[in-house]
CSV table of C-alpha atoms and ligand atoms in Angstrom, one decimal:
chain,number,residue,atom,x,y,z
Y,5,LEU,CA,0.0,0.0,0.0
Y,6,ARG,CA,2.8,2.4,1.0
Y,7,GLN,CA,4.8,1.8,-2.2
Y,8,GLN,CA,1.7,2.2,-4.3
Y,9,TRP,CA,1.0,5.7,-2.9
Y,10,LEU,CA,4.6,6.7,-3.1
Y,11,ASP,CA,4.8,5.6,-6.7
Y,12,ARG,CA,1.7,7.6,-7.6
Y,13,ILE,CA,3.1,10.7,-5.9
Y,14,LYS,CA,6.4,10.3,-7.8
Y,15,THR,CA,4.7,10.2,-11.1
Y,16,ALA,CA,2.3,13.1,-10.5
Y,17,ALA,CA,3.3,15.6,-13.2
Y,18,ASP,CA,1.7,18.8,-12.1
Y,19,PRO,CA,0.1,20.5,-9.1
Y,20,ALA,CA,-3.4,19.3,-10.2
Y,21,ALA,CA,-2.2,15.7,-10.2
Y,22,ILE,CA,-0.6,16.1,-6.8
Y,23,GLU,CA,-3.9,17.5,-5.4
Y,24,GLU,CA,-5.7,14.5,-6.9
Y,25,VAL,CA,-3.4,12.1,-5.2
Y,26,ARG,CA,-3.8,14.0,-1.9
Y,27,LEU,CA,-7.6,13.8,-2.1
Y,28,ALA,CA,-7.5,10.1,-3.0
Y,29,ALA,CA,-5.2,9.3,0.0
Y,30,LEU,CA,-5.8,11.9,2.7
Y,31,GLY,CA,-9.1,13.5,1.7
Y,32,LYS,CA,-12.3,12.9,3.7
Y,33,LYS,CA,-13.1,10.0,1.5
Y,34,GLY,CA,-9.5,9.1,0.8
Y,35,GLU,CA,-8.2,5.6,1.3
Y,36,ILE,CA,-6.1,6.4,4.4
Y,37,SER,CA,-9.0,8.3,6.0
Y,38,LEU,CA,-11.4,5.4,5.3
Y,39,ARG,CA,-9.0,2.9,6.8
Y,40,MET,CA,-8.6,5.2,9.9
Y,41,ARG,CA,-12.3,5.1,10.3
Y,42,GLU,CA,-12.3,1.3,10.3
Y,43,LEU,CA,-10.0,1.3,13.4
Y,44,GLY,CA,-13.1,1.6,15.6
Y,45,ARG,CA,-14.1,-1.9,14.6
Y,46,MET,CA,-10.8,-3.4,15.6
Y,47,THR,CA,-9.6,-5.0,18.8
Y,48,PRO,CA,-7.5,-2.7,21.0
Y,49,GLU,CA,-4.3,-4.5,20.1
Y,50,GLU,CA,-5.0,-4.4,16.4
Y,51,ARG,CA,-6.0,-0.8,16.7
Y,52,GLN,CA,-2.8,0.1,18.4
Y,53,THR,CA,-0.5,-1.4,15.8
Y,54,THR,CA,-2.6,-0.5,12.7
Y,55,GLY,CA,-3.3,2.9,14.1
Y,56,ARG,CA,0.3,3.7,14.5
Y,57,ALA,CA,1.1,2.3,11.0
Y,58,LEU,CA,-1.6,4.4,9.5
Y,59,ASN,CA,-0.5,7.5,11.2
Y,60,GLU,CA,3.0,7.0,10.0
Y,61,LEU,CA,1.8,6.3,6.5
Y,62,ARG,CA,-0.3,9.4,6.5
Y,63,ASP,CA,2.6,11.5,7.6
Y,64,GLU,CA,4.9,9.9,5.1
Y,65,ILE,CA,2.4,10.5,2.3
Y,66,ASP,CA,1.9,14.0,3.4
Y,67,ALA,CA,5.6,14.7,3.4
Y,68,ALA,CA,6.1,13.0,0.0
Y,69,LEU,CA,3.3,15.2,-1.4
Y,70,ARG,CA,5.0,18.3,-0.2
Y,71,ALA,CA,8.4,17.2,-1.4
Y,72,ARG,CA,6.9,16.4,-4.8
Y,73,LYS,CA,5.2,19.8,-5.0
Y,74,LEU,CA,8.5,21.6,-4.1
Y,75,ALA,CA,10.4,19.6,-6.7
Y,76,LEU,CA,7.9,20.4,-9.4
Y,77,GLU,CA,8.1,24.1,-8.5
Y,78,ASP,CA,11.9,24.0,-8.6
Y,79,ALA,CA,11.8,22.3,-12.0
Y,80,ALA,CA,9.4,24.9,-13.3
Y,81,LEU,CA,11.6,27.8,-12.1
Y,82,GLU,CA,14.6,26.1,-13.5
Y,83,GLU,CA,12.9,25.8,-16.9
Y,84,ARG,CA,11.8,29.5,-16.8
Y,85,LEU,CA,15.3,30.6,-15.9
Y,86,ALA,CA,16.8,28.6,-18.7
Y,87,GLY,CA,14.3,30.2,-21.2
Y,88,GLU,CA,15.0,33.7,-19.9
Y,89,TRP,CA,18.7,33.3,-19.8
Y,90,LEU,CA,20.5,36.5,-20.8
Y,91,ASP,CA,24.2,36.9,-21.6
Y,92,VAL,CA,25.0,40.3,-20.0
Y,93,THR,CA,28.5,40.1,-21.4
Y,94,LEU,CA,27.3,40.2,-25.0
Y,95,PRO,CA,28.2,43.5,-26.6
Y,96,GLY,CA,25.2,45.7,-27.4
Y,97,ARG,CA,23.9,46.2,-30.9
Y,98,PRO,CA,25.2,49.5,-32.1
Y,99,ARG,CA,22.5,52.2,-32.7
Y,100,PRO,CA,23.0,55.2,-34.9
Y,101,ARG,CA,23.5,58.3,-32.7
Y,102,GLY,CA,22.6,61.8,-33.5
Y,103,THR,CA,25.0,64.7,-32.9
Y,104,ILE,CA,24.6,68.5,-32.8
Y,105,HIS,CA,25.0,70.1,-36.2
Y,106,PRO,CA,28.3,72.0,-36.4
Y,107,ILE,CA,26.5,75.4,-37.0
Y,108,SER,CA,24.5,74.8,-33.8
Y,109,GLN,CA,27.7,73.9,-31.9
Y,110,VAL,CA,29.4,77.1,-33.1
Y,111,THR,CA,26.2,79.1,-32.3
Y,112,ASP,CA,26.2,77.7,-28.7
Y,113,GLU,CA,29.9,78.4,-28.4
Y,114,VAL,CA,29.5,82.0,-29.6
Y,115,THR,CA,26.5,82.6,-27.3
Y,116,ALA,CA,28.5,81.3,-24.3
Y,117,ILE,CA,31.5,83.6,-25.1
Y,118,PHE,CA,29.3,86.7,-25.3
Y,119,ALA,CA,27.3,85.6,-22.3
Y,120,ASP,CA,30.5,85.8,-20.3
Y,121,MET,CA,30.8,89.4,-21.4
Y,122,GLY,CA,27.3,90.2,-20.2
Y,123,PHE,CA,25.3,89.8,-23.5
Y,124,ALA,CA,21.9,88.2,-23.3
Y,125,VAL,CA,20.2,86.5,-26.2
Y,126,ALA,CA,17.4,88.2,-28.2
Y,127,GLU,CA,15.3,86.8,-31.0
Y,128,GLY,CA,13.1,87.8,-33.9
Y,129,PRO,CA,11.1,86.1,-36.6
Y,130,GLN,CA,12.7,84.8,-39.8
Y,131,VAL,CA,9.7,86.1,-41.8
Y,132,GLU,CA,10.0,89.8,-41.1
Y,133,SER,CA,8.1,92.9,-42.2
Y,134,ASP,CA,10.0,95.1,-44.6
Y,135,TRP,CA,9.7,97.8,-41.9
Y,136,TYR,CA,11.9,95.9,-39.4
Y,137,ASN,CA,14.2,94.5,-42.1
Y,138,PHE,CA,14.7,97.8,-44.0
Y,139,ASP,CA,12.9,101.0,-43.1
Y,140,ALA,CA,13.6,101.1,-39.4
Y,141,LEU,CA,17.2,100.4,-40.1
Y,142,ASN,CA,17.5,103.5,-42.3
Y,143,ILE,CA,17.5,101.5,-45.5
Y,144,ALA,CA,15.6,103.6,-48.0
Y,145,PRO,CA,13.3,102.1,-50.6
Y,146,GLU,CA,15.7,102.7,-53.4
Y,147,HIS,CA,18.6,101.2,-51.5
Y,148,PRO,CA,20.3,98.4,-53.6
Y,149,SER,CA,20.0,95.8,-50.8
Y,150,ARG,CA,16.2,96.0,-51.3
Y,151,GLN,CA,16.4,94.8,-54.9
Y,152,GLU,CA,14.7,91.5,-55.7
Y,153,MET,CA,18.2,90.4,-56.6
Y,154,ASP,CA,19.0,89.2,-53.1
Y,155,THR,CA,15.8,89.5,-51.0
Y,156,PHE,CA,13.2,86.7,-50.8
Y,157,TYR,CA,9.8,88.2,-50.8
Y,158,MET,CA,6.7,86.5,-49.4
Y,159,HIS,CA,3.7,86.8,-51.6
Y,160,ARG,CA,0.5,88.6,-50.4
Y,161,ALA,CA,-2.9,87.4,-51.4
Y,162,GLU,CA,-4.4,88.8,-54.6
Y,163,GLY,CA,-5.7,92.3,-53.9
Y,164,ASP,CA,-3.7,92.7,-50.7
Y,165,ASN,CA,-1.6,95.8,-51.4
Y,166,ARG,CA,0.3,96.0,-48.2
Y,167,PRO,CA,4.1,95.7,-48.7
Y,168,PRO,CA,5.1,92.0,-48.7
Y,169,HIS,CA,7.0,90.4,-45.8
Y,170,VAL,CA,10.5,89.2,-46.5
Y,171,LEU,CA,12.8,86.5,-45.3
Y,172,ARG,CA,15.0,88.6,-43.2
Y,173,THR,CA,18.3,89.4,-45.0
Y,174,HIS,CA,20.2,90.0,-41.8
Y,175,THR,CA,19.8,89.8,-38.0
Y,176,SER,CA,19.8,93.6,-37.7
Y,177,PRO,CA,16.0,93.8,-37.4
Y,178,VAL,CA,16.4,92.2,-34.0
Y,179,GLN,CA,18.2,95.4,-32.9
Y,180,ILE,CA,14.9,97.2,-33.4
Y,181,ARG,CA,12.7,94.5,-31.8
Y,182,ALA,CA,15.0,94.1,-28.7
Y,183,LEU,CA,15.1,97.9,-28.2
Y,184,GLN,CA,11.3,98.2,-28.5
Y,185,GLU,CA,10.9,95.4,-26.0
Y,186,GLN,CA,13.6,96.2,-23.5
Y,187,GLY,CA,14.6,99.8,-24.2
Y,188,ALA,CA,18.1,101.2,-23.2
Y,189,PRO,CA,20.5,100.3,-21.7
Y,190,ILE,CA,20.8,97.0,-23.5
Y,191,ARG,CA,23.4,94.4,-24.2
Y,192,VAL,CA,22.2,91.6,-26.5
Y,193,ILE,CA,23.3,89.2,-29.2
Y,194,ALA,CA,20.9,87.8,-31.7
Y,195,PRO,CA,22.0,84.6,-33.5
Y,196,GLY,CA,19.8,83.1,-36.2
Y,197,ARG,CA,19.0,82.3,-39.8
Y,198,VAL,CA,19.1,84.8,-42.5
Y,199,TYR,CA,18.3,84.5,-46.3
Y,200,ARG,CA,19.7,85.9,-49.5
Y,201,MET,CA,19.4,84.8,-53.1
Y,202,ASP,CA,23.0,83.7,-53.5
Y,203,MET,CA,24.7,80.4,-54.0
Y,204,ASP,CA,28.4,79.5,-54.6
Y,205,GLN,CA,31.3,78.0,-52.6
Y,206,THR,CA,31.0,80.6,-49.9
Y,207,HIS,CA,27.3,81.5,-50.1
Y,208,THR,CA,24.1,79.6,-49.4
Y,209,PRO,CA,20.6,81.1,-49.7
Y,210,MET,CA,20.1,80.4,-46.0
Y,211,PHE,CA,23.0,81.2,-43.7
Y,212,HIS,CA,23.5,82.3,-40.1
Y,213,GLN,CA,24.5,85.6,-38.5
Y,214,VAL,CA,25.0,86.7,-35.0
Y,215,GLU,CA,24.0,90.4,-34.3
Y,216,GLY,CA,25.5,92.3,-31.4
Y,217,LEU,CA,24.1,95.4,-29.8
Y,218,ALA,CA,25.3,97.4,-26.8
Y,219,ILE,CA,23.5,100.7,-26.0
Y,220,ASP,CA,24.3,102.8,-22.9
Y,221,ARG,CA,25.1,106.3,-21.9
Y,222,ASP,CA,28.6,106.5,-23.2
Y,223,ILE,CA,29.6,103.4,-25.2
Y,224,SER,CA,32.4,104.0,-27.7
Y,225,MET,CA,34.1,102.2,-30.6
Y,226,ALA,CA,37.0,101.4,-28.2
Y,227,GLN,CA,34.6,99.1,-26.4
Y,228,LEU,CA,33.4,97.6,-29.6
Y,229,LYS,CA,37.0,96.8,-30.5
Y,230,TRP,CA,37.7,95.2,-27.1
Y,231,VAL,CA,34.6,93.1,-27.2
Y,232,LEU,CA,35.4,91.8,-30.7
Y,233,GLU,CA,39.1,91.1,-29.8
Y,234,GLU,CA,38.0,89.3,-26.6
Y,235,PHE,CA,35.6,87.3,-28.6
Y,236,CYS,CA,38.1,86.3,-31.3
Y,237,ARG,CA,40.7,85.3,-28.7
Y,238,SER,CA,38.3,83.0,-27.0
Y,239,TYR,CA,36.6,81.6,-30.2
Y,240,PHE,CA,39.8,81.0,-32.2
Y,241,GLU,CA,41.7,79.9,-29.1
Y,242,VAL,CA,44.8,82.1,-29.8
Y,243,ASP,CA,46.3,84.6,-27.5
Y,244,GLU,CA,47.6,86.9,-30.2
Y,245,ILE,CA,44.7,88.4,-32.2
Y,246,GLU,CA,44.9,91.4,-34.4
Y,247,LEU,CA,41.8,93.1,-35.8
Y,248,ARG,CA,41.7,95.7,-38.6
Y,249,PHE,CA,38.9,98.2,-38.8
Y,250,ARG,CA,38.3,99.2,-42.4
Y,251,ALA,CA,36.0,102.3,-43.0
Y,252,SER,CA,32.8,101.1,-44.6
Y,253,HIS,CA,29.2,102.0,-45.0
Y,254,PHE,CA,26.0,100.6,-43.6
Y,255,PRO,CA,22.8,102.7,-43.5
Y,256,PHE,CA,22.2,101.7,-39.9
Y,257,THR,CA,25.6,102.6,-38.4
Y,258,GLU,CA,27.7,105.8,-38.4
Y,259,PRO,CA,30.6,105.5,-38.5
Y,260,SER,CA,30.8,102.0,-40.0
Y,261,ALA,CA,33.6,99.6,-40.2
Y,262,GLU,CA,34.2,96.2,-41.7
Y,263,VAL,CA,36.5,94.1,-39.4
Y,264,ASP,CA,39.3,91.9,-40.7
Y,265,ILE,CA,41.3,89.4,-38.7
Y,266,ARG,CA,45.1,88.8,-39.2
Y,267,CYS,CA,45.9,85.4,-40.5
Y,268,SER,CA,48.2,83.4,-42.8
Y,269,TRP,CA,47.8,80.6,-45.3
Y,270,GLU,CA,50.7,78.2,-44.8
Y,271,GLY,CA,50.6,75.5,-47.4
Y,272,GLY,CA,46.9,76.0,-47.8
Y,273,GLN,CA,46.5,75.8,-44.0
Y,274,LEU,CA,44.8,78.8,-42.4
Y,275,ARG,CA,46.3,80.2,-39.3
Y,276,ILE,CA,44.4,82.8,-37.3
Y,277,GLY,CA,46.4,85.5,-35.4
Y,278,GLN,CA,49.7,85.8,-37.3
Y,279,GLY,CA,50.7,86.4,-40.9
Y,280,ASP,CA,50.4,88.8,-43.8
Y,281,SER,CA,46.8,88.2,-44.8
Y,282,TRP,CA,43.5,89.6,-43.6
Y,283,LEU,CA,40.1,87.9,-43.5
Y,284,GLU,CA,36.9,89.8,-43.3
Y,285,ILE,CA,34.8,88.5,-40.5
Y,286,LEU,CA,32.1,91.0,-39.7
Y,287,GLY,CA,30.4,94.4,-40.3
Y,288,SER,CA,30.0,96.9,-37.4
Y,289,GLY,CA,29.7,100.5,-36.4
Y,290,MET,CA,28.1,103.0,-34.0
Y,291,VAL,CA,24.3,102.6,-34.1
Y,292,HIS,CA,22.8,105.4,-36.3
Y,293,PRO,CA,20.6,107.9,-34.4
Y,294,TYR,CA,17.9,107.2,-37.0
Y,295,VAL,CA,17.8,103.5,-35.8
Y,296,LEU,CA,17.5,104.5,-32.1
Y,297,ARG,CA,14.7,106.8,-33.0
Y,298,SER,CA,12.9,104.1,-35.0
Y,299,ALA,CA,13.0,101.9,-31.9
Y,300,GLY,CA,11.8,104.7,-29.6
Y,301,VAL,CA,15.1,105.3,-27.9
Y,302,ASP,CA,16.3,108.9,-27.5
Y,303,PRO,CA,19.6,109.3,-29.4
Y,304,ASP,CA,20.5,112.4,-27.3
Y,305,LYS,CA,20.7,110.2,-24.2
Y,306,TRP,CA,21.8,106.8,-25.6
Y,307,GLN,CA,24.5,105.6,-27.9
Y,308,GLY,CA,26.2,102.4,-28.7
Y,309,PHE,CA,27.7,99.9,-31.1
Y,310,ALA,CA,26.3,97.1,-33.3
Y,311,PHE,CA,27.9,94.3,-35.2
Y,312,GLY,CA,26.8,91.5,-37.5
Y,313,MET,CA,29.0,88.4,-38.0
Y,314,GLY,CA,28.6,85.4,-40.2
Y,315,ILE,CA,28.4,82.3,-38.1
Y,316,ASP,CA,28.9,79.9,-41.0
Y,317,ARG,CA,31.9,81.9,-42.0
Y,318,ILE,CA,33.7,81.8,-38.7
Y,319,ALA,CA,32.8,78.1,-38.5
Y,320,MET,CA,34.5,77.5,-41.8
Y,321,LEU,CA,37.6,79.4,-40.6
Y,322,LYS,CA,37.8,77.5,-37.3
Y,323,TYR,CA,37.4,74.1,-38.8
Y,324,GLY,CA,39.2,74.7,-42.1
Y,325,ILE,CA,36.1,73.9,-44.3
Y,326,PRO,CA,36.5,75.1,-47.9
Y,327,ASP,CA,32.9,74.8,-49.1
Y,328,LEU,CA,30.1,76.4,-47.1
Y,329,ARG,CA,27.4,74.4,-49.0
Y,330,ALA,CA,28.6,71.2,-47.4
Y,331,PHE,CA,27.2,72.4,-44.0
Y,332,PHE,CA,23.7,72.0,-45.3
Y,333,GLU,CA,23.9,68.8,-47.3
Y,334,SER,CA,23.6,66.5,-44.3
Y,335,ASP,CA,26.2,64.2,-45.8
Y,336,LEU,CA,27.2,61.9,-42.9
Y,337,ARG,CA,30.6,61.1,-44.4
Y,338,TRP,CA,31.4,64.8,-44.5
Y,339,LEU,CA,30.1,65.4,-41.0
Y,340,ARG,CA,32.3,62.5,-39.8
Y,341,HIS,CA,35.3,63.7,-41.7
Y,342,TYR,CA,35.2,67.0,-39.8
Y,343,GLY,CA,34.5,65.2,-36.5
Y,344,PHE,CA,30.9,66.6,-36.3
Y,345,ALA,CA,29.2,63.1,-36.2
Y,346,ALA,CA,30.0,59.8,-34.5
G,483,LIG,N1,23.6,93.7,-41.1
G,483,LIG,C1,24.9,93.8,-41.7
G,483,LIG,C2,25.0,92.7,-42.8
G,483,LIG,O1,24.3,91.8,-42.9
G,483,LIG,C3,26.0,93.6,-40.7
G,483,LIG,C4,26.0,94.7,-39.7
G,483,LIG,C5,25.3,94.6,-38.5
G,483,LIG,C6,26.8,95.8,-39.9
G,483,LIG,C7,25.4,95.5,-37.6
G,483,LIG,C8,26.8,96.8,-39.0
G,483,LIG,C9,26.1,96.7,-37.8
G,483,LIG,O2,25.9,92.8,-43.6
């Protein structure tokens, strides 16, 4: 009897089967229970020996059932673990990783350098009214820079005779917007996209400028010079920097200067800071009283400087990139070559 039960327990394959065996043996109508009940009809001697044997058998069956249940659970866990086995030492599958576009990197860098000198960031729309882009900046309607030649005009609806909006041709309209919003004194830069109809090795129809504007009671060109020299030292990472201010003309500054940086070309390699060559990097000047008045600032109380620098241009210079168009072709091989992508 004992062996029969132990065999049944050993071959029970799942929890349901174990429960079945338990009921058949130890349940109310189970075999062992029924036999226990028969004890009453036995002689005291028989009862004592059979009773003890039955008690032992019951305990043994009970223990065997529990052991079998544990063994089954262990086996199930083992199987699951085997199925879920994970080799944590396997190298991961490489995934393509994005990187910050070089122009954005340079913009961030430029912004950080000017931030150290106390310049906050101002912004304006890329689709600009002709008033902000031209009139407010003292650019008369007949001025050559208004010609369809290099300005992108937005179309008005048929019958709408208001002057068309333009894609801003420079970041200078942000001078007006920042002054209108914040008034004087002010110290801001305005990095962003600008648009002109032009396309060759050093021009793309969309490019980037950073505008600078500092207005206070007595700001002079000497401060403009210092700020630009400080910027160049920091940006080009050379101690010796020489800037050359060339008299120029912009309608929105008086006097105006184009600024060149001293450099050399040794075996086709550009070196900033020393040499016999000059490279133009920006336009600048003292803000024209007309511009201050346009923005509601009293030119008898306030004065200051402004400059506009090509971000793409200084990016080309720093990284030795010969063709500006490559910046906007999203060619991963090109980006990797210059270390701009992983
Ligand atoms: N807006 C001028 C340009 O795009 C640059 C400039 C800005 C010049 C501010 C003077 C002062 O060429």
